[in-house]
Coordinates of C-alpha atoms in Angstrom, one line a residue:
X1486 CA 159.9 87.8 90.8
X1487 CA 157.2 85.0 91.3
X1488 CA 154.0 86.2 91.5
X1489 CA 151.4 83.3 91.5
X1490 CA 150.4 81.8 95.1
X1491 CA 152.1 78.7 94.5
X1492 CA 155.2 80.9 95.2
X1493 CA 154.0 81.5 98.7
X1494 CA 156.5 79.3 100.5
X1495 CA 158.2 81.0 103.1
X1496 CA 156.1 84.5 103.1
X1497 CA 153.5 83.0 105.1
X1498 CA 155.3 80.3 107.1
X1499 CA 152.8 77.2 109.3
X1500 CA 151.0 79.1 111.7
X1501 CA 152.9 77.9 114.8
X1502 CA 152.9 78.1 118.4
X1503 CA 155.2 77.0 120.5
X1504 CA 155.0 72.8 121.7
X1505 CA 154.5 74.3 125.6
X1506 CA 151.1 76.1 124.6
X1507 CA 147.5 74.5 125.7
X1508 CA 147.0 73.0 122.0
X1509 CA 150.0 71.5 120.2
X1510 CA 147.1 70.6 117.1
X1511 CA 147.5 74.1 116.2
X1512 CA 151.1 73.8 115.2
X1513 CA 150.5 71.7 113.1
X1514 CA 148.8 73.4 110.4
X1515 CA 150.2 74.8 107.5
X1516 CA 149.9 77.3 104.8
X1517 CA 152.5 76.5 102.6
X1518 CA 152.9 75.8 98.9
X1519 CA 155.8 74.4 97.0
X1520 CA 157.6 77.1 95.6
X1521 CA 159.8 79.6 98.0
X1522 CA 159.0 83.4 97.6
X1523 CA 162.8 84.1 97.3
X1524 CA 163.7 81.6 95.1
X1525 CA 165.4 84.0 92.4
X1526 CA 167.1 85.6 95.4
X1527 CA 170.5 84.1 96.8
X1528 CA 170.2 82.8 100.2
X1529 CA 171.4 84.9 103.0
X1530 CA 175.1 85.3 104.0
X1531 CA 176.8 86.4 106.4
X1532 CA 178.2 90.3 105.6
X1533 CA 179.4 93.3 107.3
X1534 CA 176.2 95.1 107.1
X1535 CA 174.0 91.9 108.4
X1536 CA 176.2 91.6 111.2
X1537 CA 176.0 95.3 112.2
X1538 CA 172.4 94.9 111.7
X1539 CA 172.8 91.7 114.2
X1540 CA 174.3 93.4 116.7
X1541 CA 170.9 95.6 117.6
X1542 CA 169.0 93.1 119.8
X1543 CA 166.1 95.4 121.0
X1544 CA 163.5 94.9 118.5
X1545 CA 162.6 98.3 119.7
X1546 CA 165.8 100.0 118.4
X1547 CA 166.0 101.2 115.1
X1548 CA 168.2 99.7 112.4
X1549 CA 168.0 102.9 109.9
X1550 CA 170.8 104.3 111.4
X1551 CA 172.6 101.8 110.8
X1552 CA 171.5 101.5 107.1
X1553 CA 172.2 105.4 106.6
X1554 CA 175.4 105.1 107.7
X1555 CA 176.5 102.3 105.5
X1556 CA 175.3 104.1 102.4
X1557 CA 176.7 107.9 104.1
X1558 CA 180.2 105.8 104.0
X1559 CA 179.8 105.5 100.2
X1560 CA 179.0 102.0 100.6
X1561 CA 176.9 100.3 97.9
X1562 CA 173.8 98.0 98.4
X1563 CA 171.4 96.8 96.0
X1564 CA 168.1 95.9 96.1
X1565 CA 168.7 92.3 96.0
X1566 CA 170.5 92.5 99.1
X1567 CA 168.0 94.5 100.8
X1568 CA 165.4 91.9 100.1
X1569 CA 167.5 89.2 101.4
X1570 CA 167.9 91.6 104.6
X1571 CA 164.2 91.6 104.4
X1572 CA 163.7 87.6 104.7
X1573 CA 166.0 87.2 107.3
X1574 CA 165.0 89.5 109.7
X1575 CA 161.4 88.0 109.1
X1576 CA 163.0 84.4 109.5
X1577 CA 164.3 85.6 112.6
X1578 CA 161.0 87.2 114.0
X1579 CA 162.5 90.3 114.2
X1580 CA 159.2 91.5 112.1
X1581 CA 159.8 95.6 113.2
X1582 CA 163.3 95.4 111.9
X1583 CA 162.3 93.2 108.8
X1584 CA 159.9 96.2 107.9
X1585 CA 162.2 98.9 109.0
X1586 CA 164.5 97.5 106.3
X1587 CA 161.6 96.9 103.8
X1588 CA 159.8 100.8 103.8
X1589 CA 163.8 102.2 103.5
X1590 CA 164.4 99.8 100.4
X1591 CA 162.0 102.1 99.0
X1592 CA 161.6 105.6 100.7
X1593 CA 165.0 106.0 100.8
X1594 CA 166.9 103.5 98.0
X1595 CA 164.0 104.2 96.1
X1596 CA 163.8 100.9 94.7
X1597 CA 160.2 99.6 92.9
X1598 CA 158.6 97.2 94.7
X1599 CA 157.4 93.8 93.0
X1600 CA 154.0 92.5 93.8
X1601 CA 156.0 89.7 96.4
X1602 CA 157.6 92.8 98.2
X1603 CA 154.3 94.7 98.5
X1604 CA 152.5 91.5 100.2
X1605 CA 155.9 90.4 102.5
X1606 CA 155.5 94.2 103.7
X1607 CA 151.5 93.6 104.2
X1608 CA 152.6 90.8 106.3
X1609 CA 155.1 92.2 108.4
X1610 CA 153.0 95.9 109.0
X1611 CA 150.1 93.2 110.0
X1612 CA 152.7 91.7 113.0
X1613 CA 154.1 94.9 113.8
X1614 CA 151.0 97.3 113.7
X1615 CA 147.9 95.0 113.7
X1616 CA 145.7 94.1 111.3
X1617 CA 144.1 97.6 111.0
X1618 CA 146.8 98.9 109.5
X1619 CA 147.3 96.0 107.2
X1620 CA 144.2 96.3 105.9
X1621 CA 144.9 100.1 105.3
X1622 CA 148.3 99.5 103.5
X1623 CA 146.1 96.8 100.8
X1624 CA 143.8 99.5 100.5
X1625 CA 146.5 102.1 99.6
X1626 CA 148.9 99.6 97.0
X1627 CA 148.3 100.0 93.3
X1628 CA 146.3 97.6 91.1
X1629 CA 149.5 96.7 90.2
X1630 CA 150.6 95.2 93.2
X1631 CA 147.1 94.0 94.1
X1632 CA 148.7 90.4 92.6
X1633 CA 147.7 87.2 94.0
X1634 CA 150.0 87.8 96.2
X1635 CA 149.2 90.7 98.5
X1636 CA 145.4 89.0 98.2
X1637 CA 147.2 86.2 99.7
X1638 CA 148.8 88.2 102.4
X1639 CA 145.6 89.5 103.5
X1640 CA 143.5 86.0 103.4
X1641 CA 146.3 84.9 105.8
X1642 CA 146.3 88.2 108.0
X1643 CA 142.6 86.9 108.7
X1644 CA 143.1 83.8 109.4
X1645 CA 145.5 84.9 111.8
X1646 CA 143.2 86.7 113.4
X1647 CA 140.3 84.4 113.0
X1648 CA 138.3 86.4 111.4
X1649 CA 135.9 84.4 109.4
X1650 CA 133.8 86.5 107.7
X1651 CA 136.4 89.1 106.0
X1652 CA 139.0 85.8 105.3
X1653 CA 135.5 84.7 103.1
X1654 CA 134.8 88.0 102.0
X1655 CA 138.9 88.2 100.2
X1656 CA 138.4 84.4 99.2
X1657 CA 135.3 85.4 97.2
X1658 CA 137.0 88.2 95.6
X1659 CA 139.9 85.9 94.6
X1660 CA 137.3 83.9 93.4
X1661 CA 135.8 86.3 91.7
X1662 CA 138.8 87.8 89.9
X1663 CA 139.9 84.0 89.1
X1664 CA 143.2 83.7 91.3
X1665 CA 142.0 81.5 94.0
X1666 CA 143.2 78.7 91.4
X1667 CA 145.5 76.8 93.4
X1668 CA 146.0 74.9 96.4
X1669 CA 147.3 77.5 98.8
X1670 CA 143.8 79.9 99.7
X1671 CA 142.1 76.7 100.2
X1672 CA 144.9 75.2 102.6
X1673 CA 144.5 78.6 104.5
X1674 CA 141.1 78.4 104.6
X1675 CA 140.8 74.9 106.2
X1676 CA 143.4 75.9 108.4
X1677 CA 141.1 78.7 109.9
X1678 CA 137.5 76.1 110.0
X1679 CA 139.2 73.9 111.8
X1680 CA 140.8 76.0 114.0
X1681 CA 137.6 77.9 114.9
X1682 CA 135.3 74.1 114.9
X1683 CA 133.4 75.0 111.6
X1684 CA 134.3 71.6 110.5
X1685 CA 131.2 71.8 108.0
X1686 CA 132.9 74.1 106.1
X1687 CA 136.4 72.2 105.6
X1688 CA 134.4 69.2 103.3
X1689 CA 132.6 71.7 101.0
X1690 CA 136.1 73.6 100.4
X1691 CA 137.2 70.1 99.5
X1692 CA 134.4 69.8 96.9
X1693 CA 134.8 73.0 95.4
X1694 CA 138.6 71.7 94.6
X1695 CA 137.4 68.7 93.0
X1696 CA 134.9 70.5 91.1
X1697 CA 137.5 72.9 90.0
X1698 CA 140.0 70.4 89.5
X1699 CA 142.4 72.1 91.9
X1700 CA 144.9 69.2 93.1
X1701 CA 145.2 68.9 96.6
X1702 CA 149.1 69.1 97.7
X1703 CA 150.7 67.9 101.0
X1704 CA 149.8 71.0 103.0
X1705 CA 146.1 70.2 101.6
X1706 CA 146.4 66.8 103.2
X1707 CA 148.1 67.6 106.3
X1708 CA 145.4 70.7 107.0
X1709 CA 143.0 68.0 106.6
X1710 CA 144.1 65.7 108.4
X1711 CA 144.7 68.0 111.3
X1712 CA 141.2 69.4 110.9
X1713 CA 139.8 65.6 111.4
X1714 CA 142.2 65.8 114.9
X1715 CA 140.7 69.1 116.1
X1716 CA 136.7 67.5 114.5
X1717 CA 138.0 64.3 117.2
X1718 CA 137.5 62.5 114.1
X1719 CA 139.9 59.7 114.3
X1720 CA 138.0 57.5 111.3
X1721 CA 138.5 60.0 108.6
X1722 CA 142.0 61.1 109.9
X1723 CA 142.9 57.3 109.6
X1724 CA 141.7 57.6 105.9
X1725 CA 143.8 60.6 105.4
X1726 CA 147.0 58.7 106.7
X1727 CA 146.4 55.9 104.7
X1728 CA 145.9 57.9 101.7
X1729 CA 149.0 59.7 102.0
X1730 CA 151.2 56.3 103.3
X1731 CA 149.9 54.4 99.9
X1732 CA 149.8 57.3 97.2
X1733 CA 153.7 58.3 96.2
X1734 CA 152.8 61.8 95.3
X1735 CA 152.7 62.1 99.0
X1736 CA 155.8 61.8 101.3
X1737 CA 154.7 60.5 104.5
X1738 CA 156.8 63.0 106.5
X1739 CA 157.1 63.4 109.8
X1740 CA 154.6 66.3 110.7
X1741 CA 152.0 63.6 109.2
X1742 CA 152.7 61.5 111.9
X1743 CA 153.1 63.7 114.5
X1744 CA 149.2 64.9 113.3
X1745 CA 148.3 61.6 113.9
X1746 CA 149.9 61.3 117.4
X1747 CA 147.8 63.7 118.5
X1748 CA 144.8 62.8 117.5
X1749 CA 145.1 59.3 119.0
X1750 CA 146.0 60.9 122.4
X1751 CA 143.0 62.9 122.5
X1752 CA 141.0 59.9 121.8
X1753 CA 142.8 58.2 124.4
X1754 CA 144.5 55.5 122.3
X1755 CA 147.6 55.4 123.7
X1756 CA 149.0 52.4 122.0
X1757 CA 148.0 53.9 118.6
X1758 CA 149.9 56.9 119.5
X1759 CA 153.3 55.4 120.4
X1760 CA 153.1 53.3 117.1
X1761 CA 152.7 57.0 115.0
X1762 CA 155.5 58.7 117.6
X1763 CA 157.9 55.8 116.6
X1764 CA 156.8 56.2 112.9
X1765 CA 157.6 60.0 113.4
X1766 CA 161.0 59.4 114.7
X1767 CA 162.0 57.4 111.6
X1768 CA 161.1 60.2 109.4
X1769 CA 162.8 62.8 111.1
X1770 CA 165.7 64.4 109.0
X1771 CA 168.9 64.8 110.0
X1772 CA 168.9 68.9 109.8
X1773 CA 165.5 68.9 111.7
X1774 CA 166.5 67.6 114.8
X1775 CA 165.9 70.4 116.9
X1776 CA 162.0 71.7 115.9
X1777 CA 161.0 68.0 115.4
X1778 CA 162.7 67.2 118.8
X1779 CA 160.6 70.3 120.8
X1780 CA 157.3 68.6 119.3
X1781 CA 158.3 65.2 120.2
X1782 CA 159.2 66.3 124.1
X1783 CA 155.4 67.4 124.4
X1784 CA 153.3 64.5 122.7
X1785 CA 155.3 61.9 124.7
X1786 CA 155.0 63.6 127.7
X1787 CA 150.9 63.6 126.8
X1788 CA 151.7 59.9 126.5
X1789 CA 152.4 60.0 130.6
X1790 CA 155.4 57.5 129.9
X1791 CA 158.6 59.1 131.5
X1792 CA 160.7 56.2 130.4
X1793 CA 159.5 57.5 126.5
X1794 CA 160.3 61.0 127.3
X1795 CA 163.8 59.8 129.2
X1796 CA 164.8 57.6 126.1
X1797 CA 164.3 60.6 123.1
X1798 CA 165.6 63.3 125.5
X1799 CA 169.0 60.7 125.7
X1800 CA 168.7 60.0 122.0
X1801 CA 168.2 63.9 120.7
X1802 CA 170.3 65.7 123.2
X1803 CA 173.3 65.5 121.5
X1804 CA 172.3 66.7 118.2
X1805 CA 171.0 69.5 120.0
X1806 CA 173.2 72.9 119.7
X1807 CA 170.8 75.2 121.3
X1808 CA 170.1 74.2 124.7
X1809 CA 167.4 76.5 126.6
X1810 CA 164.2 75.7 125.0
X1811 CA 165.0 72.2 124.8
X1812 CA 165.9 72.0 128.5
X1813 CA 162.6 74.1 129.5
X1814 CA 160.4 72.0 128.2
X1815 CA 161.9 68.6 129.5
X1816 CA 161.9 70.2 132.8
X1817 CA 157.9 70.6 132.2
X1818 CA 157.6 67.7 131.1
X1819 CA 158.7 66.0 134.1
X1820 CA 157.2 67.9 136.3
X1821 CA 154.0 67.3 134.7
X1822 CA 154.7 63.9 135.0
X1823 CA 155.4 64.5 138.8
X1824 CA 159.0 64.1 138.7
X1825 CA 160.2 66.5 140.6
X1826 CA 164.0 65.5 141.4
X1827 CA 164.1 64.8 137.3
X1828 CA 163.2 67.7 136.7
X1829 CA 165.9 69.3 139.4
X1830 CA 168.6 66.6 138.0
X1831 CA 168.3 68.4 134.1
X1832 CA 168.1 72.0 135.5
X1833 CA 171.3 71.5 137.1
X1834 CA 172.5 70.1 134.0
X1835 CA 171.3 73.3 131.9
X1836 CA 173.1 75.3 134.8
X1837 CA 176.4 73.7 134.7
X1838 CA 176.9 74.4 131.1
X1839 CA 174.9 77.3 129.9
X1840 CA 177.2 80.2 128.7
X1841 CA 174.4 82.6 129.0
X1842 CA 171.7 82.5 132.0
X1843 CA 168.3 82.6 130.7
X1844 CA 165.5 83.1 133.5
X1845 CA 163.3 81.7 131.9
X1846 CA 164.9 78.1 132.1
X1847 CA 164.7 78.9 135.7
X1848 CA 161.3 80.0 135.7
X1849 CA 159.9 76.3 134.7
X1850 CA 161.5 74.7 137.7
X1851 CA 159.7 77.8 140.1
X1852 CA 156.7 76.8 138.4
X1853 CA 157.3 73.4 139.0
X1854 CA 158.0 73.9 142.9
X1855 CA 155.0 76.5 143.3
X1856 CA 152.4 73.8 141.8
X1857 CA 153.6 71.4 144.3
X1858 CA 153.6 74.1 147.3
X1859 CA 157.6 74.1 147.6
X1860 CA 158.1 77.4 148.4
X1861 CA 161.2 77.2 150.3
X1862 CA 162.8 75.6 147.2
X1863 CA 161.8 77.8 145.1
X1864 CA 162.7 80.9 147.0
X1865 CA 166.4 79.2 147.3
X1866 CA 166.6 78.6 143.8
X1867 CA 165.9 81.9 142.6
X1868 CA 167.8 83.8 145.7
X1869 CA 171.1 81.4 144.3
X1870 CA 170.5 82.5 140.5
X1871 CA 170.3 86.3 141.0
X1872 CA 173.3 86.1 143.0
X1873 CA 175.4 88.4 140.7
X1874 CA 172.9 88.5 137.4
X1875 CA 169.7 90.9 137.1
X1876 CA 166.9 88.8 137.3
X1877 CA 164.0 88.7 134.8
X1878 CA 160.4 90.3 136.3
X1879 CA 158.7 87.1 134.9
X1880 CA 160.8 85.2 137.7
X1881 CA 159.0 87.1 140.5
X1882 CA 156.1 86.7 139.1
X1883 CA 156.0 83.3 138.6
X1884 CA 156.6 82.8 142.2
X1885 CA 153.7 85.9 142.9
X1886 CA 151.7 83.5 140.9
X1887 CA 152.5 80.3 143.1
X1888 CA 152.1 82.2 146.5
X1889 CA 148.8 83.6 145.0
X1890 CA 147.0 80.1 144.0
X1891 CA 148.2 79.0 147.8
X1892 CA 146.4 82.4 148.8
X1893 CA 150.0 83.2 150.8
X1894 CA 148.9 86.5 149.7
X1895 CA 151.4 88.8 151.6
X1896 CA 154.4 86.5 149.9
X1897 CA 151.9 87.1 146.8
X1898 CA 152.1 90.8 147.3
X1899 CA 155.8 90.7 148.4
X1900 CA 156.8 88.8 145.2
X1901 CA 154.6 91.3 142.4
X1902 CA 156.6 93.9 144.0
X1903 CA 159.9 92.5 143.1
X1904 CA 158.5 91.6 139.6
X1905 CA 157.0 94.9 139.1
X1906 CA 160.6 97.3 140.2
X1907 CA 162.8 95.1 138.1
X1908 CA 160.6 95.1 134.9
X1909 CA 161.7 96.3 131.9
X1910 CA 159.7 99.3 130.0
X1911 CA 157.9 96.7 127.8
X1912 CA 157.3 94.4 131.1
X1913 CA 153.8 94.3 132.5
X1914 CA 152.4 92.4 135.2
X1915 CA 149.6 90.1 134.3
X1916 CA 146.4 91.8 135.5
X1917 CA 144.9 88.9 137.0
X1918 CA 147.8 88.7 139.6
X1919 CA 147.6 92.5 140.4
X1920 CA 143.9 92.1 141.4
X1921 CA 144.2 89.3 143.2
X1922 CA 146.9 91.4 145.5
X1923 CA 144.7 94.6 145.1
X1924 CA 141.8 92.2 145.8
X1925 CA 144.0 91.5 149.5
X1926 CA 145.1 94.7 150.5
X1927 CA 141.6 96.1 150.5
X1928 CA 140.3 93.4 152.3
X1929 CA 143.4 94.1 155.1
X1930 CA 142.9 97.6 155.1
X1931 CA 146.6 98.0 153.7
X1932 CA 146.4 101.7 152.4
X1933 CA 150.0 101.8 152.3
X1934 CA 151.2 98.9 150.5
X1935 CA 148.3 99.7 147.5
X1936 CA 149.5 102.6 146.8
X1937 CA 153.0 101.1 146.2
X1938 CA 151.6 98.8 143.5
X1939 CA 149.5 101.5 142.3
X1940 CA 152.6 103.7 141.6
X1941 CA 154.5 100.4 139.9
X1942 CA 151.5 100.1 137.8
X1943 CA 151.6 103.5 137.0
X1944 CA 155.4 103.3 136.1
X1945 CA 154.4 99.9 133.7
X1946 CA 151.4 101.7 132.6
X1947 CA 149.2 99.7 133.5
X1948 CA 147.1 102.0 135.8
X1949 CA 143.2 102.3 135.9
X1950 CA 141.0 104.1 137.6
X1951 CA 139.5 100.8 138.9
X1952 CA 142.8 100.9 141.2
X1953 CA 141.7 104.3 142.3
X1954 CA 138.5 103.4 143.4
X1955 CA 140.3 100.4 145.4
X1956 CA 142.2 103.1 146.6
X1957 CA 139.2 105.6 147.6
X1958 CA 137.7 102.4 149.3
X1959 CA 140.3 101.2 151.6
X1960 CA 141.6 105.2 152.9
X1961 CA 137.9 105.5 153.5
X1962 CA 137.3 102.3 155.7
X1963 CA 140.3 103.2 157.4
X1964 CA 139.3 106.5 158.2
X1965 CA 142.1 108.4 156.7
X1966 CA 142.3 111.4 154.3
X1967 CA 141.3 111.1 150.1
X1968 CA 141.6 114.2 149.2
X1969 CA 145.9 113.8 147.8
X1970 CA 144.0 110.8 145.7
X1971 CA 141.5 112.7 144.8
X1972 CA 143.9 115.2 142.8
X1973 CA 146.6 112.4 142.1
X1974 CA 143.7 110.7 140.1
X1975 CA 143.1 114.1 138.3
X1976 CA 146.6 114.6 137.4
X1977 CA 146.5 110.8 136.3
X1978 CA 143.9 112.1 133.5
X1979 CA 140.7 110.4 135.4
X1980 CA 137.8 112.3 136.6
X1981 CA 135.6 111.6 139.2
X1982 CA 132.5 110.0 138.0
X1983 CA 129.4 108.4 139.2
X1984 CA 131.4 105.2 140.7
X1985 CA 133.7 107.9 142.6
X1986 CA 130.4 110.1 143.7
X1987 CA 128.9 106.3 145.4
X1988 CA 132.2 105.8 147.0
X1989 CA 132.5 109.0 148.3
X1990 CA 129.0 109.3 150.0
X1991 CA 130.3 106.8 152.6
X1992 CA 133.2 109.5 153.0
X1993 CA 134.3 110.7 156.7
X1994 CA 137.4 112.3 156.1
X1995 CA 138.5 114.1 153.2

């Protein structure tokens, strides 16, 4: 197996988030080198036991049984296929699963792990159990697995995290033991300055590679030059782009240009911007046409021009195989761009010919109606899709939401309730919502009705004793017994305290 950091390439993949969120800069950052992690390993294929493994959706579910059964049926596996298992659960984001798959390889096949098993493992415990826990497994590996590697592993767990001071601390060690000798901890590292505006810091990391005469790679450039976008440093990213457009060791991809795009728009050059998105669009491979198409939805839309967004949603849609994110975020998009009956026009298009009903296609066009005060449409909308389907709890509270920011707060309360019964055991409400309607019912003396959302909360976990002391509040001003709340809160596991003691000495009826 690989063990140096240049062999990083796919362990740690760009630290993305989704086009929709607040700052598409972010996705645009990369810690990446050149070399994939699994190079020696054969890519995935499709096989019995991946497709039983495929068949458990619910990340929550265990796929050991499955495992234990294959090899109880006198099934062979090896360790190679294991590891392959491994990376595409990961690829996948099925992270518990991934590591499910990784701790048997070993507890139970008893297979050694290599230095680039030990640090995808650090990885995945990181996503599945936090970053207390990752910390805890680097602590706990052998010397001989303490490679570049799992150092690695960790340096990007912080950065994940944005913690600056312990992703220093493990970049001085690396330092220090004389492994911080390629590209890759410094990518990271400018990754994490500029994402947290300690833009002083990016330049003397770029020193100390000179100094060291550690060459900079395309992740390098591109970190950079998305650090000068998030610095609203247009002059130096300029400098970086023509760098990279004039020096052939460079390929003037399409994420280059895309970094650019952004940066213009935020310095309001619009013009500029449409000249990179054009550029981008040229460089956009065949095979990438659905990522590259999500980003290119949300900077035209930042552009404001709907005939832009109209033209690469024509041009890209029928390259497109998988249809819901792509249709949510056109139907944003236009609604952003206060389009309304566009927006209606491609969610009827998604409806006609999705195979499976995702909510949450439907839960961008609610949004869309409760910004604009449409209530009626979005109640109609929503009472048409559940007809015969299970509806998702994020659908009711979207329109909760909407009623909320109108302060129609009894449709606000109304709508949380729905959410809240249909929920899922994972499913919680967002707590802002649920005080806003706690925030209502105390003010209307409605005893009754908050103790309804009390018991949902209770049934999403969610409770506090905060609610309680709503609770105590309103029976109070209403003159009606506390004493059942009183010993429901006991049973809940809170006990009355100072805040409880204040409320009560405005009592009148226990």
């Amino acid at each position: 197996m690989i063990t140096k950091l240049r062999s990083w390439n796919k362990l740690i993949p760009n630290l993305l988030q989704s086009p929709q969120q607040s700052n598409p800069l972010a996705s645009r950052f990369c810690t990446k080198t050149l070399s994939p992690l699994f190079s020696s390993i054969p890519p995935p294929t499709s096989t019995p036991l991946l497709n039983e493994i495929l068949t458990i959706r619910d990340p929550k579910i265990s796929v050991i049984p499955v495992l234990e059964k294959w090899v109880g049926d006198g099934r062979a596996i090896g360790k190679q296929e294991l590891q392959s298992l491994v990376y595409l659960m990961k690829k996948f984001r099925r992270f518990n699963h991934a590591l499910e798959i990784s701790q048997w390889m070993t507890d139970r096949r008893y297979f050694s792990l290599s230095p680039s098993d030990a640090a995808i493992r650090l990885d995945l415990i990181r996503r599945v159990h936090g970053l207390e826990h990752a910390e805890h497994y680097f602590n706990s590996i052998s010397s001989r697995l303490k490679t570049s590697n799992a150092y690695g592993a960790l340096l990007c767990s912080y950065v994940r995290e944005k913690s600056v001071e312990k992703a220093e601390a493990i970049m001085q060690e690396m330092r220090k033991m004389g492994i911080a000798t390629t590209s890759f901890p410094y990518n990271v590292l400018i990754n994490l300055y500029a994402q947290v505006g300690e833009h002083d810091k990016v330049d003397l990391l770029i020193q100390e590679m000179k100094m060291k005469g550690i060459p900079q790679d395309i992740y390098t450039i591109r970190n950079l030059c998305a650090a000068y976008v998030a610095k609203t440093d247009i002059s130096s990213m300029e400098k970086i782009l023509k760098r990279i457009e004039e020096d052939s060791k460079f390929n003037a991809d399409w994420r280059i240009y895309s970094i650019a795009a952004s940066g213009y728009l935020s310095a309001g050059l619009e013009t500029k911007a449409l000249s990179m998105l054009k550029n981008m669009e040229e460089k956009i491979p065949p095979r990438k046409n659905k990522s590259v198409f999500e980003f290119l939805l949300s900077l035209y839309e930042r552009t404001g021009r709907k005939d832009e967004l109209y033209r690469v949603w024509s041009t890209f849609k029928p390259l497109i195989t998988q249809t819901n994110v792509p249709y949510a975020l056109m139907i944003t998009s236009l609604a952003k761009l206060d389009d309304i009956e566009g927006a209606e026009r491609i969610f009827q298009e998604w409806e006609s010919k999705c195979t499976v009903y995702d909510f949450r296609v439907l839960n961008r066009l609610v949004a869309a109606y409760c910004r604009k005060g449409l209530f009626d449409k979005a109640e109609s909308v929503v009472n048409q899709a559940v007809v015969g389907r299970t509806p998702y709890a994020s659908t009711w509270n979207v329109l909760a939401k909407g009623y909320a920011e109108h302060r129609r707060m009894s449709k606000a309360v109304e709508m949380l309730k729905k959410a809240m019964l249909v929920g899922r055991k994972d499913w919680k409400p967002k707590h802002d919502i649920v005080e806003t309607c706690l925030d209502y019912l105390e003010e209307q003396g409605d005893k009754e009705t908050m103790e309804e959302i009390i018991q949902l909360c209770k049934s999403s976990d969610t409770l506090s004793k905060e609610m309680y002391y709503r609770l105590l509040r309103t029976s109070i001003a209403g003159g009606k017994p506390i004493l059942s709340i009183l010993e429901q809160m006991k049973m809940d596991g809170f006990s009355a305290d100072e805040e409880v003691d204040k409320i009560l000495g405005t009592k009148t009826n226990l």
